[in-house]
mmCIF file of C-alpha atoms in Angstrom:
data_model
loop_
_atom_site.group_PDB
_atom_site.id
_atom_site.type_symbol
_atom_site.label_atom_id
_atom_site.label_comp_id
_atom_site.label_asym_id
_atom_site.label_seq_id
_atom_site.Cartn_x
_atom_site.Cartn_y
_atom_site.Cartn_z
ATOM 1 C CA MET A 1 133.896 -36.248 -55.241
ATOM 2 C CA ALA A 2 134.169 -38.282 -58.693
ATOM 3 C CA ASP A 3 134.264 -42.117 -59.856
ATOM 4 C CA ILE A 4 137.006 -41.374 -62.768
ATOM 5 C CA LEU A 5 137.831 -44.295 -65.105
ATOM 6 C CA ILE A 6 141.551 -44.251 -66.451
ATOM 7 C CA VAL A 7 142.355 -45.678 -69.104
ATOM 8 C CA ASP A 8 146.219 -46.957 -70.597
ATOM 9 C CA ASP A 9 148.496 -49.175 -70.857
ATOM 10 C CA SER A 10 151.499 -47.802 -69.405
ATOM 11 C CA ALA A 11 151.108 -49.342 -65.876
ATOM 12 C CA SER A 12 152.958 -46.808 -64.419
ATOM 13 C CA MET A 13 151.392 -43.581 -65.822
ATOM 14 C CA ARG A 14 148.253 -45.424 -64.686
ATOM 15 C CA ASN A 15 149.408 -45.603 -61.272
ATOM 16 C CA MET A 16 150.672 -42.063 -61.075
ATOM 17 C CA VAL A 17 146.967 -40.318 -62.489
ATOM 18 C CA SER A 18 145.344 -43.025 -59.843
ATOM 19 C CA THR A 19 147.682 -41.766 -57.369
ATOM 20 C CA THR A 20 146.854 -38.036 -57.663
ATOM 21 C CA LEU A 21 143.167 -38.518 -57.974
ATOM 22 C CA SER A 22 142.787 -40.959 -55.374
ATOM 23 C CA THR A 23 145.056 -38.496 -52.475
ATOM 24 C CA ALA A 24 142.595 -36.212 -53.751
ATOM 25 C CA GLY A 25 139.345 -38.109 -53.206
ATOM 26 C CA HIS A 26 138.604 -39.338 -56.196
ATOM 27 C CA LYS A 27 137.402 -42.782 -56.681
ATOM 28 C CA VAL A 28 139.261 -44.483 -59.744
ATOM 29 C CA SER A 29 139.108 -47.590 -61.138
ATOM 30 C CA GLU A 30 142.048 -48.481 -64.449
ATOM 31 C CA ALA A 31 141.943 -50.410 -67.874
ATOM 32 C CA ASP A 32 144.555 -50.760 -70.263
ATOM 33 C CA ASN A 33 143.284 -50.729 -73.247
ATOM 34 C CA GLY A 34 140.159 -49.087 -75.345
ATOM 35 C CA GLN A 35 138.499 -52.305 -75.227
ATOM 36 C CA ASN A 36 138.849 -53.376 -71.546
ATOM 37 C CA ALA A 37 137.979 -49.882 -70.366
ATOM 38 C CA LEU A 38 134.660 -49.855 -73.085
ATOM 39 C CA ASN A 39 133.530 -53.498 -71.005
ATOM 40 C CA THR A 40 134.240 -51.807 -67.785
ATOM 41 C CA ALA A 41 132.698 -48.744 -68.407
ATOM 42 C CA LYS A 42 129.343 -50.774 -69.739
ATOM 43 C CA SER A 43 129.127 -52.704 -66.056
ATOM 44 C CA GLY A 44 129.276 -49.174 -63.967
ATOM 45 C CA LYS A 45 128.626 -45.756 -64.601
ATOM 46 C CA PHE A 46 132.210 -43.380 -64.011
ATOM 47 C CA ASP A 47 131.883 -39.641 -63.621
ATOM 48 C CA ILE A 48 134.615 -38.828 -65.834
ATOM 49 C CA VAL A 49 136.832 -40.806 -68.100
ATOM 50 C CA ILE A 50 140.578 -39.827 -68.572
ATOM 51 C CA THR A 51 142.290 -41.938 -71.571
ATOM 52 C CA ASP A 52 145.180 -42.088 -73.242
ATOM 53 C CA LEU A 53 145.493 -41.610 -76.988
ATOM 54 C CA ASN A 54 147.659 -44.471 -78.470
ATOM 55 C CA MET A 55 146.939 -47.883 -76.854
ATOM 56 C CA PRO A 56 146.979 -51.565 -78.296
ATOM 57 C CA VAL A 57 143.380 -53.049 -78.600
ATOM 58 C CA MET A 58 141.545 -49.800 -78.999
ATOM 59 C CA ASP A 59 143.034 -46.514 -79.079
ATOM 60 C CA GLY A 60 141.736 -43.637 -77.459
ATOM 61 C CA ILE A 61 139.982 -41.965 -79.995
ATOM 62 C CA GLU A 62 138.225 -45.533 -80.562
ATOM 63 C CA LEU A 63 136.792 -45.756 -77.160
ATOM 64 C CA VAL A 64 136.072 -41.735 -77.109
ATOM 65 C CA ARG A 65 133.751 -42.705 -80.284
ATOM 66 C CA GLN A 66 132.149 -45.727 -78.760
ATOM 67 C CA LEU A 67 131.316 -44.648 -75.467
ATOM 68 C CA ARG A 68 129.514 -41.731 -77.091
ATOM 69 C CA THR A 69 127.503 -44.137 -78.572
ATOM 70 C CA LEU A 70 125.872 -45.424 -75.065
ATOM 71 C CA PRO A 71 123.426 -43.200 -74.018
ATOM 72 C CA SER A 72 124.673 -43.265 -70.590
ATOM 73 C CA TYR A 73 127.900 -41.689 -71.919
ATOM 74 C CA LYS A 74 126.483 -39.436 -73.931
ATOM 75 C CA TYR A 75 127.360 -36.498 -71.900
ATOM 76 C CA THR A 76 129.868 -37.614 -69.700
ATOM 77 C CA PRO A 77 133.512 -36.100 -69.709
ATOM 78 C CA ILE A 78 136.118 -37.530 -71.888
ATOM 79 C CA LEU A 79 139.886 -36.253 -71.423
ATOM 80 C CA LEU A 80 142.611 -37.688 -73.013
ATOM 81 C CA LEU A 81 145.833 -37.580 -71.250
ATOM 82 C CA THR A 82 148.551 -38.407 -74.172
ATOM 83 C CA THR A 83 152.160 -37.465 -75.711
ATOM 84 C CA GLU A 84 150.612 -36.347 -78.492
ATOM 85 C CA SER A 85 150.152 -32.398 -79.158
ATOM 86 C CA ALA A 86 149.743 -32.418 -82.786
ATOM 87 C CA ASP A 87 146.894 -30.134 -84.043
ATOM 88 C CA ASP A 88 145.384 -32.560 -86.234
ATOM 89 C CA LYS A 89 144.849 -35.733 -83.447
ATOM 90 C CA LYS A 90 143.260 -32.658 -81.273
ATOM 91 C CA ALA A 91 140.711 -32.228 -83.796
ATOM 92 C CA GLN A 92 140.264 -35.706 -83.621
ATOM 93 C CA GLY A 93 139.952 -36.361 -80.511
ATOM 94 C CA LYS A 94 137.067 -33.311 -80.438
ATOM 95 C CA GLN A 95 135.492 -34.882 -83.496
ATOM 96 C CA ALA A 96 135.210 -38.361 -81.783
ATOM 97 C CA GLY A 97 133.661 -36.467 -78.750
ATOM 98 C CA ALA A 98 136.659 -35.791 -76.509
ATOM 99 C CA THR A 99 136.021 -33.322 -73.734
ATOM 100 C CA GLY A 100 139.419 -31.819 -73.439
ATOM 101 C CA TRP A 101 143.095 -32.998 -73.970
ATOM 102 C CA LEU A 102 145.959 -32.974 -71.734
ATOM 103 C CA VAL A 103 149.617 -33.558 -72.504
ATOM 104 C CA LYS A 104 152.209 -36.169 -70.427
ATOM 105 C CA PRO A 105 153.887 -35.238 -68.975
ATOM 106 C CA PHE A 106 151.180 -34.057 -67.143
ATOM 107 C CA ASN A 107 151.454 -31.494 -63.641
ATOM 108 C CA PRO A 108 148.992 -32.900 -61.409
ATOM 109 C CA ASP A 109 147.686 -29.445 -59.786
ATOM 110 C CA LYS A 110 146.829 -29.328 -63.506
ATOM 111 C CA LEU A 111 145.084 -32.525 -63.848
ATOM 112 C CA LEU A 112 142.779 -31.961 -60.613
ATOM 113 C CA ALA A 113 141.632 -28.254 -61.891
ATOM 114 C CA THR A 114 140.980 -30.037 -65.177
ATOM 115 C CA VAL A 115 138.665 -32.738 -63.478
ATOM 116 C CA ASP A 116 137.647 -30.461 -60.918
ATOM 117 C CA ARG A 117 136.380 -28.049 -64.130
ATOM 118 C CA VAL A 118 134.428 -31.020 -66.433
ATOM 119 C CA MET A 119 133.538 -32.871 -63.232
ATOM 120 C CA PRO A 120 129.317 -33.145 -63.185
#
């Protein structure tokens, strides 16, 4: 099972994602914005990061960019879980280094299948 960092400014969304992943046996940590996630990521090592796109303080695209500069997160799977589905936003996420893109509202089975697919 994976150690996963969930990043979303919505407490209810973090709770839904956390419940889905922890029920499947994953260890879950949470952050409410990109800056807090970056600080949490620097203090530990996560197997996967799942982040929202639109958040205060630091958005998901910038978080991906910042994480990719850290040697310990250079190859870590990073998934964007967002309401955005525009192709230009997806391109920005990919260019920043995101591994994948999931659209909210998420399907729990699809989320777990995606996590299993990208898990190191």
